[in-house]
Short mmCIF file of C-alpha atoms in Angstrom, two decimals:
data_model
loop_
_atom_site.label_atom_id
_atom_site.label_comp_id
_atom_site.label_asym_id
_atom_site.label_seq_id
_atom_site.Cartn_x
_atom_site.Cartn_y
_atom_site.Cartn_z
CA UNK A 770 -25.74 -36.48 22.41
CA UNK A 771 -27.85 -35.30 19.48
CA UNK A 772 -30.81 -37.49 20.38
CA UNK A 773 -30.85 -36.23 23.94
CA UNK A 774 -30.78 -32.61 22.86
CA UNK A 775 -33.45 -33.11 20.24
CA UNK A 776 -35.80 -34.18 23.00
CA UNK A 777 -35.97 -30.56 24.14
CA UNK A 778 -37.55 -29.52 20.85
CA UNK A 779 -41.21 -30.24 20.05
CA UNK A 780 -41.89 -33.39 18.05
CA UNK A 781 -44.87 -34.22 15.91
CA UNK A 782 -46.93 -36.85 17.67
CA UNK A 783 -48.29 -38.20 14.40
CA UNK A 784 -46.30 -37.84 11.18
CA UNK A 785 -49.55 -38.03 9.17
CA UNK A 786 -51.19 -35.24 11.13
CA UNK A 787 -51.33 -31.92 9.28
CA UNK A 788 -49.46 -29.18 11.11
CA UNK A 789 -51.58 -26.19 12.07
CA UNK A 790 -49.23 -23.88 10.10
CA UNK A 791 -50.17 -25.75 6.92
CA UNK A 792 -53.88 -25.09 7.38
CA UNK A 793 -55.82 -21.97 6.45
CA UNK A 794 -56.33 -19.42 9.21
CA UNK A 795 -59.99 -18.68 9.94
CA UNK A 796 -61.97 -16.79 12.54
CA UNK A 797 -62.58 -20.04 14.33
CA UNK A 798 -59.00 -21.36 14.49
CA UNK A 799 -56.79 -18.24 14.40
CA UNK A 800 -55.75 -18.68 18.03
CA UNK A 801 -54.32 -22.10 17.19
CA UNK A 802 -51.89 -20.49 14.73
CA UNK A 803 -50.48 -18.20 17.42
CA UNK A 804 -47.39 -19.21 19.40
CA UNK A 805 -48.69 -17.95 22.71
CA UNK A 806 -45.46 -18.63 24.63
CA UNK A 807 -43.49 -16.38 22.29
CA UNK A 808 -46.24 -13.79 22.31
CA UNK A 809 -45.97 -13.69 26.09
CA UNK A 810 -42.19 -13.20 26.11
CA UNK A 811 -41.87 -10.95 23.05
CA UNK A 812 -45.00 -8.82 23.34
CA UNK A 813 -46.69 -9.40 26.69
CA UNK A 814 -43.71 -8.94 29.01
CA UNK A 815 -42.37 -5.80 27.26
CA UNK A 816 -45.89 -4.33 27.28
CA UNK A 817 -46.03 -4.94 31.01
CA UNK A 818 -42.69 -3.21 31.40
CA UNK A 819 -43.92 -0.19 29.46
CA UNK A 820 -46.94 0.10 31.75
CA UNK A 821 -44.78 -0.22 34.87
CA UNK A 822 -42.43 2.49 33.55
CA UNK A 823 -45.23 5.04 34.09
CA UNK A 824 -45.07 4.36 37.83
CA UNK A 825 -41.32 3.76 38.28
CA UNK A 826 -39.05 6.82 38.01
CA UNK A 827 -35.93 6.34 35.88
CA UNK A 828 -32.74 7.17 37.74
CA UNK A 829 -29.67 8.32 35.79
CA UNK A 830 -27.50 5.51 37.16
CA UNK A 831 -30.12 2.94 36.19
CA UNK A 832 -30.38 4.40 32.71
CA UNK A 833 -26.59 4.20 32.25
CA UNK A 834 -26.55 0.64 33.57
CA UNK A 835 -29.40 -0.34 31.24
CA UNK A 836 -27.45 0.96 28.23
CA UNK A 837 -24.27 -0.83 29.31
CA UNK A 838 -26.13 -4.09 29.85
CA UNK A 839 -27.89 -3.57 26.51
CA UNK A 840 -24.49 -3.65 24.82
CA UNK A 841 -23.34 -6.64 26.88
CA UNK A 842 -26.37 -8.75 25.99
CA UNK A 843 -26.50 -7.42 22.41
CA UNK A 844 -22.88 -8.44 21.87
CA UNK A 845 -23.74 -11.80 23.39
CA UNK A 846 -25.97 -12.28 20.35
CA UNK A 847 -23.88 -10.62 17.63
CA UNK A 848 -20.39 -11.69 18.73
CA UNK A 849 -21.51 -14.91 20.41
CA UNK A 850 -24.63 -16.51 18.97
CA UNK A 851 -24.04 -15.13 15.49
CA UNK A 852 -20.37 -14.78 14.57
CA UNK A 853 -18.88 -17.33 16.97
CA UNK A 854 -21.40 -20.18 17.07
CA UNK A 855 -23.56 -19.78 13.96
CA UNK A 856 -20.71 -18.97 11.57
CA UNK A 857 -17.54 -20.06 13.42
CA UNK A 858 -15.85 -16.89 12.17
CA UNK A 859 -13.36 -16.98 15.05
CA UNK A 860 -12.44 -19.14 18.03
CA UNK A 861 -12.86 -18.19 21.68
CA UNK A 862 -11.34 -19.40 24.91
CA UNK A 863 -13.54 -21.09 27.50
CA UNK A 864 -13.95 -17.96 29.71
CA UNK A 865 -15.10 -15.89 26.72
CA UNK A 866 -17.47 -18.62 25.52
CA UNK A 867 -19.04 -18.89 28.96
CA UNK A 868 -19.44 -15.11 29.19
CA UNK A 869 -21.02 -14.88 25.73
CA UNK A 870 -23.35 -17.77 26.50
CA UNK A 871 -24.50 -16.05 29.70
CA UNK A 872 -25.03 -12.52 28.37
CA UNK A 873 -26.47 -13.94 25.14
CA UNK A 874 -29.02 -15.79 27.24
CA UNK A 875 -29.79 -12.47 28.92
CA UNK A 876 -31.07 -11.19 25.57
CA UNK A 877 -33.85 -13.82 25.79
CA UNK A 878 -33.74 -14.94 22.16
CA UNK A 879 -33.58 -18.69 22.60
CA UNK A 880 -30.66 -20.98 23.29
CA UNK A 881 -27.46 -20.89 21.26
CA UNK A 882 -28.28 -24.25 19.72
CA UNK A 883 -31.79 -23.24 18.63
CA UNK A 884 -30.73 -19.78 17.44
CA UNK A 885 -27.68 -20.93 15.45
CA UNK A 886 -29.55 -23.85 13.88
CA UNK A 887 -32.26 -21.57 12.46
CA UNK A 888 -29.71 -18.99 11.39
CA UNK A 889 -27.72 -21.54 9.43
CA UNK A 890 -30.94 -22.57 7.72
CA UNK A 891 -31.57 -18.91 6.93
CA UNK A 892 -28.21 -18.63 5.18
CA UNK A 893 -28.47 -21.93 3.37
CA UNK A 894 -32.02 -21.30 2.10
CA UNK A 895 -32.18 -17.49 1.98
CA UNK A 896 -35.48 -16.13 0.61
CA UNK A 897 -36.98 -19.60 0.06
CA UNK A 898 -39.77 -21.46 1.83
CA UNK A 899 -37.12 -23.27 3.87
CA UNK A 900 -35.83 -19.96 5.25
CA UNK A 901 -37.37 -19.71 8.76
CA UNK A 902 -37.65 -15.92 8.52
CA UNK A 903 -37.74 -15.19 4.81
CA UNK A 904 -38.40 -11.54 3.96
CA UNK A 905 -40.27 -12.79 0.86
CA UNK A 906 -43.15 -13.54 3.22
CA UNK A 907 -43.33 -9.90 4.25
CA UNK A 908 -41.28 -7.40 6.22
CA UNK A 909 -43.41 -7.80 9.34
CA UNK A 910 -43.23 -11.58 9.08
CA UNK A 911 -39.42 -11.58 8.90
CA UNK A 912 -39.23 -9.17 11.83
CA UNK A 913 -41.74 -10.67 14.23
CA UNK A 914 -44.35 -12.86 12.57
CA UNK A 915 -42.16 -15.96 12.24
CA UNK A 916 -41.92 -16.12 16.06
CA UNK A 917 -45.41 -15.18 17.14
CA UNK A 918 -47.03 -17.47 14.58
CA UNK A 919 -46.45 -21.21 14.64
CA UNK A 920 -44.17 -22.70 12.00
CA UNK A 921 -44.00 -26.26 10.81
CA UNK A 922 -40.49 -27.33 11.92
CA UNK A 923 -40.37 -29.87 9.08
CA UNK A 924 -40.48 -27.05 6.53
CA UNK A 925 -37.37 -25.36 7.89
CA UNK A 926 -34.27 -26.34 5.90
CA UNK A 927 -31.95 -28.94 7.37
CA UNK A 928 -28.53 -27.89 8.65
CA UNK A 929 -25.58 -29.55 10.33
CA UNK A 930 -25.13 -28.61 14.00
CA UNK A 931 -22.77 -31.41 14.99
CA UNK A 932 -20.21 -28.89 16.21
CA UNK A 933 -22.78 -27.25 18.48
CA UNK A 934 -23.80 -30.59 19.97
CA UNK A 935 -20.14 -31.23 20.79
CA UNK A 936 -19.59 -27.87 22.50
CA UNK A 937 -20.10 -28.32 26.27
CA UNK A 938 -20.92 -24.63 26.76
CA UNK A 939 -23.67 -24.80 24.13
CA UNK A 940 -25.02 -28.04 25.59
CA UNK A 941 -25.04 -26.66 29.14
CA UNK A 942 -26.77 -23.44 28.13
CA UNK A 943 -29.39 -25.33 26.08
CA UNK A 944 -30.27 -27.63 29.00
CA UNK A 945 -30.37 -24.81 31.53
CA UNK A 946 -31.78 -22.13 29.30
CA UNK A 947 -34.72 -21.05 31.49
CA UNK A 948 -32.42 -20.64 34.48
CA UNK A 949 -30.00 -18.60 32.37
CA UNK A 950 -32.82 -16.37 31.10
CA UNK A 951 -34.23 -15.64 34.54
CA UNK A 952 -30.80 -15.06 36.07
CA UNK A 953 -29.12 -13.03 33.32
CA UNK A 954 -32.24 -11.45 31.86
CA UNK A 955 -33.92 -10.19 35.05
CA UNK A 956 -32.14 -11.05 38.30
CA UNK A 957 -28.61 -9.79 37.46
CA UNK A 958 -29.69 -6.36 36.14
CA UNK A 959 -31.97 -5.95 39.16
CA UNK A 960 -29.23 -6.98 41.61
CA UNK A 961 -26.69 -4.55 40.16
CA UNK A 962 -29.10 -1.61 40.38
CA UNK A 963 -30.43 -2.69 43.76
CA UNK A 964 -27.15 -3.42 45.50
CA UNK A 965 -25.36 -0.59 43.73
CA UNK A 966 -27.68 2.37 44.37
CA UNK A 967 -30.85 0.92 45.86
CA UNK A 968 -33.00 1.01 42.70
CA UNK A 969 -34.31 -2.56 42.76
CA UNK A 970 -37.56 -1.94 40.95
CA UNK A 971 -35.94 0.39 38.39
CA UNK A 972 -33.26 -2.20 37.66
CA UNK A 973 -35.95 -4.82 37.10
CA UNK A 974 -38.07 -2.64 34.79
CA UNK A 975 -35.48 -0.65 32.82
CA UNK A 976 -32.31 -2.76 32.84
CA UNK A 977 -34.36 -5.95 32.81
CA UNK A 978 -37.66 -5.95 30.95
CA UNK A 979 -37.32 -2.90 28.70
CA UNK A 980 -33.66 -3.59 27.94
CA UNK A 981 -34.68 -7.10 26.78
CA UNK A 982 -37.32 -5.56 24.54
CA UNK A 983 -34.87 -3.20 22.84
CA UNK A 984 -32.20 -5.89 22.38
CA UNK A 985 -34.76 -8.23 20.83
CA UNK A 986 -36.09 -5.60 18.43
CA UNK A 987 -32.56 -4.66 17.38
CA UNK A 988 -31.75 -8.29 16.60
CA UNK A 989 -35.03 -8.77 14.74
CA UNK A 990 -34.00 -5.88 12.45
CA UNK A 991 -31.20 -8.09 11.08
CA UNK A 992 -33.90 -10.44 9.75
CA UNK A 993 -36.14 -7.69 8.41
CA UNK A 994 -34.55 -4.27 7.89
CA UNK A 995 -31.22 -5.70 6.72
CA UNK A 996 -33.10 -7.54 3.94
CA UNK A 997 -35.11 -4.52 2.87
CA UNK A 998 -33.16 -1.27 3.25
CA UNK A 999 -29.91 -0.36 1.52
CA UNK A 1000 -27.54 -1.28 -1.30
CA UNK A 1001 -26.29 -4.58 -2.69
CA UNK A 1002 -22.64 -3.97 -3.58
CA UNK A 1003 -21.65 -7.65 -3.76
CA UNK A 1004 -24.67 -9.59 -5.04
CA UNK A 1005 -28.28 -8.77 -5.86
CA UNK A 1006 -29.63 -12.26 -6.45
CA UNK A 1007 -31.00 -12.40 -2.89
CA UNK A 1008 -32.41 -9.82 -0.50
CA UNK A 1009 -29.56 -8.98 1.98
CA UNK A 1010 -28.51 -5.32 1.88
CA UNK A 1011 -25.97 -2.93 3.40
CA UNK A 1012 -27.06 0.23 5.19
CA UNK A 1013 -25.58 2.42 7.91
CA UNK A 1014 -28.93 2.83 9.68
CA UNK A 1015 -29.32 -0.92 10.09
CA UNK A 1016 -25.72 -1.15 11.29
CA UNK A 1017 -26.36 1.49 13.97
CA UNK A 1018 -29.44 -0.36 15.17
CA UNK A 1019 -27.89 -3.85 15.16
CA UNK A 1020 -24.40 -3.29 16.64
CA UNK A 1021 -22.75 -3.55 13.24
CA UNK A 1022 -24.80 -6.30 11.64
CA UNK A 1023 -26.24 -3.93 9.03
CA UNK A 1024 -23.66 -4.64 6.34
CA UNK A 1025 -25.69 -7.69 5.51
CA UNK A 1026 -25.01 -8.00 1.80
CA UNK A 1027 -21.32 -8.42 2.57
CA UNK A 1028 -22.14 -10.86 5.36
CA UNK A 1029 -24.25 -13.15 3.19
CA UNK A 1030 -21.50 -13.21 0.54
CA UNK A 1031 -18.70 -13.86 3.05
CA UNK A 1032 -20.45 -15.37 6.11
CA UNK A 1033 -17.35 -16.82 7.76
CA UNK A 1034 -15.60 -13.42 7.91
CA UNK A 1035 -15.56 -12.17 11.50
CA UNK A 1036 -16.27 -8.68 10.16
CA UNK A 1037 -19.48 -7.26 8.76
CA UNK A 1038 -17.97 -3.86 8.02
CA UNK A 1039 -14.67 -3.94 6.13
CA UNK A 1040 -14.04 -0.20 5.81
CA UNK A 1041 -12.42 1.67 8.69
CA UNK A 1042 -15.21 4.26 8.81
CA UNK A 1043 -18.08 1.75 8.95
CA UNK A 1044 -19.81 1.14 12.29
CA UNK A 1045 -19.23 -2.40 13.56
CA UNK A 1046 -18.75 -2.55 17.36
CA UNK A 1047 -19.07 -6.34 17.20
CA UNK A 1048 -15.96 -6.52 15.01
CA UNK A 1049 -14.10 -4.15 17.32
CA UNK A 1050 -15.08 -6.23 20.36
CA UNK A 1051 -13.82 -9.45 18.78
CA UNK A 1052 -10.55 -7.74 17.81
CA UNK A 1053 -10.07 -6.41 21.36
CA UNK A 1054 -10.73 -9.89 22.74
CA UNK A 1055 -7.98 -11.17 20.46
CA UNK A 1056 -5.56 -8.59 21.85
CA UNK A 1057 -6.50 -9.77 25.35
CA UNK A 1058 -5.84 -13.38 24.43
CA UNK A 1059 -9.50 -14.37 24.71
CA UNK A 1060 -10.14 -14.84 20.98
CA UNK A 1061 -8.02 -16.25 18.17
CA UNK A 1062 -8.14 -17.51 14.60
CA UNK A 1063 -10.14 -14.52 13.36
CA UNK A 1064 -11.22 -15.42 9.82
CA UNK A 1065 -11.15 -12.96 6.94
CA UNK A 1066 -11.85 -13.47 3.28
CA UNK A 1067 -8.98 -12.38 1.05
CA UNK A 1068 -9.36 -8.80 -0.09
CA UNK A 1069 -8.77 -9.97 -3.66
CA UNK A 1070 -11.91 -12.14 -3.53
CA UNK A 1071 -13.94 -9.40 -1.88
CA UNK A 1072 -12.97 -6.91 -4.59
CA UNK A 1073 -13.71 -9.45 -7.31
CA UNK A 1074 -17.26 -9.74 -5.97
CA UNK A 1075 -17.62 -5.97 -5.81
CA UNK A 1076 -16.33 -5.50 -9.37
CA UNK A 1077 -18.56 -8.29 -10.71
CA UNK A 1078 -21.62 -6.66 -9.18
CA UNK A 1079 -20.62 -3.27 -10.57
CA UNK A 1080 -20.16 -4.85 -13.99
CA UNK A 1081 -23.58 -6.46 -13.68
CA UNK A 1082 -25.17 -3.09 -12.96
CA UNK A 1083 -23.28 -1.54 -15.86
CA UNK A 1084 -24.49 -4.33 -18.14
CA UNK A 1085 -28.05 -3.66 -17.08
CA UNK A 1086 -27.63 0.03 -17.97
CA UNK A 1087 -25.82 -0.86 -21.19
CA UNK A 1088 -28.71 -3.06 -22.30
CA UNK A 1089 -31.03 -0.05 -22.25
CA UNK A 1090 -28.83 1.99 -24.60
CA UNK A 1091 -28.64 2.02 -28.40
CA UNK A 1092 -25.17 0.84 -29.44
CA UNK A 1093 -26.06 0.45 -33.11
CA UNK A 1094 -26.55 -2.73 -35.10
CA UNK A 1095 -23.79 -5.28 -34.25
CA UNK A 1096 -21.25 -5.68 -37.05
CA UNK A 1097 -22.03 -9.34 -37.62
CA UNK A 1098 -25.68 -8.47 -38.25
CA UNK A 1099 -24.99 -5.82 -40.90
CA UNK A 1100 -25.37 -6.61 -44.61
CA UNK A 1101 -22.19 -6.90 -46.69
CA UNK A 1102 -21.79 -4.25 -49.38
CA UNK A 1103 -19.42 -4.15 -52.32
CA UNK A 1104 -17.43 -0.94 -52.67
CA UNK A 1105 -18.97 -0.23 -56.04
CA UNK A 1106 -22.47 -0.58 -54.61
CA UNK A 1107 -21.58 1.84 -51.80
CA UNK A 1108 -20.31 4.44 -54.29
CA UNK A 1109 -23.31 3.95 -56.57
CA UNK A 1110 -25.85 4.49 -53.76
CA UNK A 1111 -24.06 7.70 -52.77
CA UNK A 1112 -24.22 9.02 -56.33
CA UNK A 1113 -27.96 8.34 -56.33
CA UNK A 1114 -28.45 10.78 -53.44
CA UNK A 1115 -28.08 8.63 -50.34
CA UNK A 1116 -25.83 10.20 -47.67
CA UNK A 1117 -23.46 7.26 -47.06
CA UNK A 1118 -19.99 7.52 -45.58
CA UNK A 1119 -17.46 4.72 -45.01
CA UNK A 1120 -15.25 4.82 -41.94
CA UNK A 1121 -13.00 1.88 -41.08
CA UNK A 1122 -14.92 -0.32 -43.48
CA UNK A 1123 -18.30 0.35 -41.84
CA UNK A 1124 -20.92 2.16 -43.92
CA UNK A 1125 -23.00 4.81 -42.15
CA UNK A 1126 -26.10 6.63 -43.34
CA UNK A 1127 -25.61 10.26 -42.27
CA UNK A 1128 -28.36 11.73 -44.47
CA UNK A 1129 -30.36 13.14 -41.56
CA UNK A 1130 -27.21 14.26 -39.70
CA UNK A 1131 -25.60 16.36 -42.43
CA UNK A 1132 -27.52 19.50 -41.45
CA UNK A 1133 -26.60 19.01 -37.74
CA UNK A 1134 -22.90 18.25 -38.24
CA UNK A 1135 -20.93 20.54 -35.86
CA UNK A 1136 -18.16 20.89 -38.46
CA UNK A 1137 -20.53 22.13 -41.13
CA UNK A 1138 -22.30 20.56 -44.10
CA UNK A 1139 -19.44 21.01 -46.55
CA UNK A 1140 -16.97 19.10 -44.43
CA UNK A 1141 -19.14 16.00 -43.99
CA UNK A 1142 -20.32 16.08 -47.60
CA UNK A 1143 -16.71 15.94 -48.76
CA UNK A 1144 -16.45 12.44 -47.35
CA UNK A 1145 -19.62 10.98 -48.86
CA UNK A 1146 -18.99 8.01 -51.14
CA UNK A 1147 -15.32 7.84 -50.08
CA UNK A 1148 -13.17 6.18 -47.43
CA UNK A 1149 -13.39 8.86 -44.73
CA UNK A 1150 -11.40 6.89 -42.14
CA UNK A 1151 -8.46 9.29 -42.22
CA UNK A 1152 -10.68 12.36 -42.13
CA UNK A 1153 -12.59 11.13 -39.09
CA UNK A 1154 -9.52 10.03 -37.13
CA UNK A 1155 -7.42 13.16 -37.21
CA UNK A 1156 -6.76 13.97 -40.85
CA UNK A 1157 -9.34 16.74 -40.69
CA UNK A 1158 -10.52 16.46 -37.10
CA UNK A 1159 -9.77 13.96 -34.33
CA UNK A 1160 -13.35 13.16 -33.36
CA UNK A 1161 -14.40 12.65 -29.74
CA UNK A 1162 -15.50 9.47 -28.04
CA UNK A 1163 -19.07 10.78 -28.17
CA UNK A 1164 -18.81 11.24 -31.92
CA UNK A 1165 -17.72 7.61 -32.36
CA UNK A 1166 -20.63 6.43 -30.22
CA UNK A 1167 -23.11 8.55 -32.17
CA UNK A 1168 -21.70 7.26 -35.44
CA UNK A 1169 -22.27 3.65 -34.35
CA UNK A 1170 -26.04 4.25 -34.29
CA UNK A 1171 -25.96 5.12 -38.03
CA UNK A 1172 -24.48 1.82 -39.28
CA UNK A 1173 -26.13 0.30 -42.34
CA UNK A 1174 -23.51 -2.11 -43.70
CA UNK A 1175 -19.89 -3.21 -43.97
CA UNK A 1176 -17.61 -3.17 -47.01
CA UNK A 1177 -16.27 -6.54 -48.06
CA UNK A 1178 -12.55 -6.12 -47.42
CA UNK A 1179 -13.39 -2.49 -47.50
CA UNK A 1180 -11.39 0.64 -46.95
CA UNK A 1181 -7.95 0.33 -45.45
CA UNK A 1182 -8.64 -2.04 -42.50
CA UNK A 1183 -10.84 -4.91 -43.74
CA UNK A 1184 -13.24 -4.60 -40.81
CA UNK A 1185 -15.32 -7.46 -42.12
CA UNK A 1186 -12.52 -9.94 -41.37
CA UNK A 1187 -12.28 -8.57 -37.85
CA UNK A 1188 -16.03 -8.82 -37.35
CA UNK A 1189 -15.89 -12.51 -38.18
CA UNK A 1190 -13.65 -13.01 -35.15
CA UNK A 1191 -15.78 -11.07 -32.68
CA UNK A 1192 -17.13 -14.16 -30.92
CA UNK A 1193 -13.66 -15.25 -29.83
CA UNK A 1194 -11.79 -11.96 -29.51
CA UNK A 1195 -14.18 -9.62 -27.73
CA UNK A 1196 -15.68 -9.52 -24.26
CA UNK A 1197 -19.48 -9.57 -24.21
CA UNK A 1198 -21.96 -8.56 -21.52
CA UNK A 1199 -24.70 -10.71 -20.00
CA UNK A 1200 -26.98 -10.08 -22.97
CA UNK A 1201 -24.35 -11.28 -25.45
CA UNK A 1202 -23.59 -7.80 -26.76
CA UNK A 1203 -19.97 -6.84 -27.34
CA UNK A 1204 -18.72 -4.44 -24.66
CA UNK A 1205 -17.59 -1.25 -26.34
CA UNK A 1206 -15.31 0.69 -24.05
CA UNK A 1207 -14.28 4.30 -24.64
CA UNK A 1208 -11.70 4.43 -27.40
CA UNK A 1209 -12.44 0.90 -28.65
CA UNK A 1210 -15.07 1.70 -31.28
CA UNK A 1211 -14.37 0.00 -34.62
CA UNK A 1212 -14.34 3.38 -36.29
CA UNK A 1213 -11.51 4.64 -34.07
CA UNK A 1214 -7.98 4.06 -35.30
CA UNK A 1215 -5.18 3.41 -32.76
CA UNK A 1216 -3.14 6.38 -33.99
CA UNK A 1217 -4.34 9.56 -35.72
CA UNK A 1218 -3.79 9.47 -39.46
CA UNK A 1219 -1.85 12.62 -40.41
CA UNK A 1220 -3.40 13.30 -43.84
CA UNK A 1221 -6.88 13.06 -45.29
CA UNK A 1222 -7.46 11.07 -48.44
CA UNK A 1223 -10.30 12.89 -50.17
CA UNK A 1224 -9.64 11.23 -53.51
#
């Protein structure tokens, strides 16, 4: 079966011959790089339709029919080509598969087998040279250039399409694709408008040619706009993004970051308020008994991905902030040395066994100079943690930037012993820095100490 179907795709006559796509484009050979068949169907025919529209009046009934058929053929791509055949995100009965194959062919975007094969390569090799429409080659290239310019088929990543070759609907549509295109792309929309209200020419131009143009451009936006515009709430290693504008243009395919993370989910939009008519159509088909086995990733896994990406963004912000010298990088001071340096005029204060140099902060202390000076050269842990004033989270963070040393077994808490265990006890971010959450600073005691020891 596979060998017969492969015959419909172009083969290299000589394996040693250099493909035109692998040669430099010049003024003399530029026309050889152009895929003139695709240029005709994607640019030439729509341009002809635009010219004809100047001479063919648009009737209201034809306009309504063109919009309806736009959704039919668009859903043939999104619900059929994409979510059913490319990703197997649900199963469909034979009548629904036949319908999707027909209206999908009416969008004139290639056969199911060709379309799904390239799309699987796109997912497997996203943003690499093996991606047939990688946005890394340019926004225009991912939108249109990959079709109007010749590509070396050997450079497209390999994918398994055994299931497609075993689907009789896919095989039939692939072998009869030109007939399907002419019938569903042009003849059917013309017949409905002609037999329905006598607008044969209008049906051909607006519901046929121009409708094909708009459906194609909407689908192309999934390859371009959905990899360029929006947020990346689940993963930012590759280009796919989520954006409402792209979703509106592509019948719900705009939540592309989610889709690339969870490609076998029949949904692109997981929130009730997000626009995804393709998801709604599949769900309705299930209620009608036409679709079944709708696949969904567990919400637990989806939220894990969202939280991990949020944490990654937080880590990136954290790395730009000054959290003070890590405890395990501070010099060890003896208590006597700490007291001696304070007597010699250095503004040192010990809180929870960590020595801080507050010399330049004394004049700016909100509680006044006298209060902070009373703790110099002493163990001010109790004072700082409620004995005199229960300092804020911001105060603890500010204090961490003034660290200059740790007391060996110092103060009341022996922070040095705790610091030795940091590598095994504490969570660290992607840069290896300990994550300090609000209320977890080493200078903050679990419970306020009721009295201050100023002795």
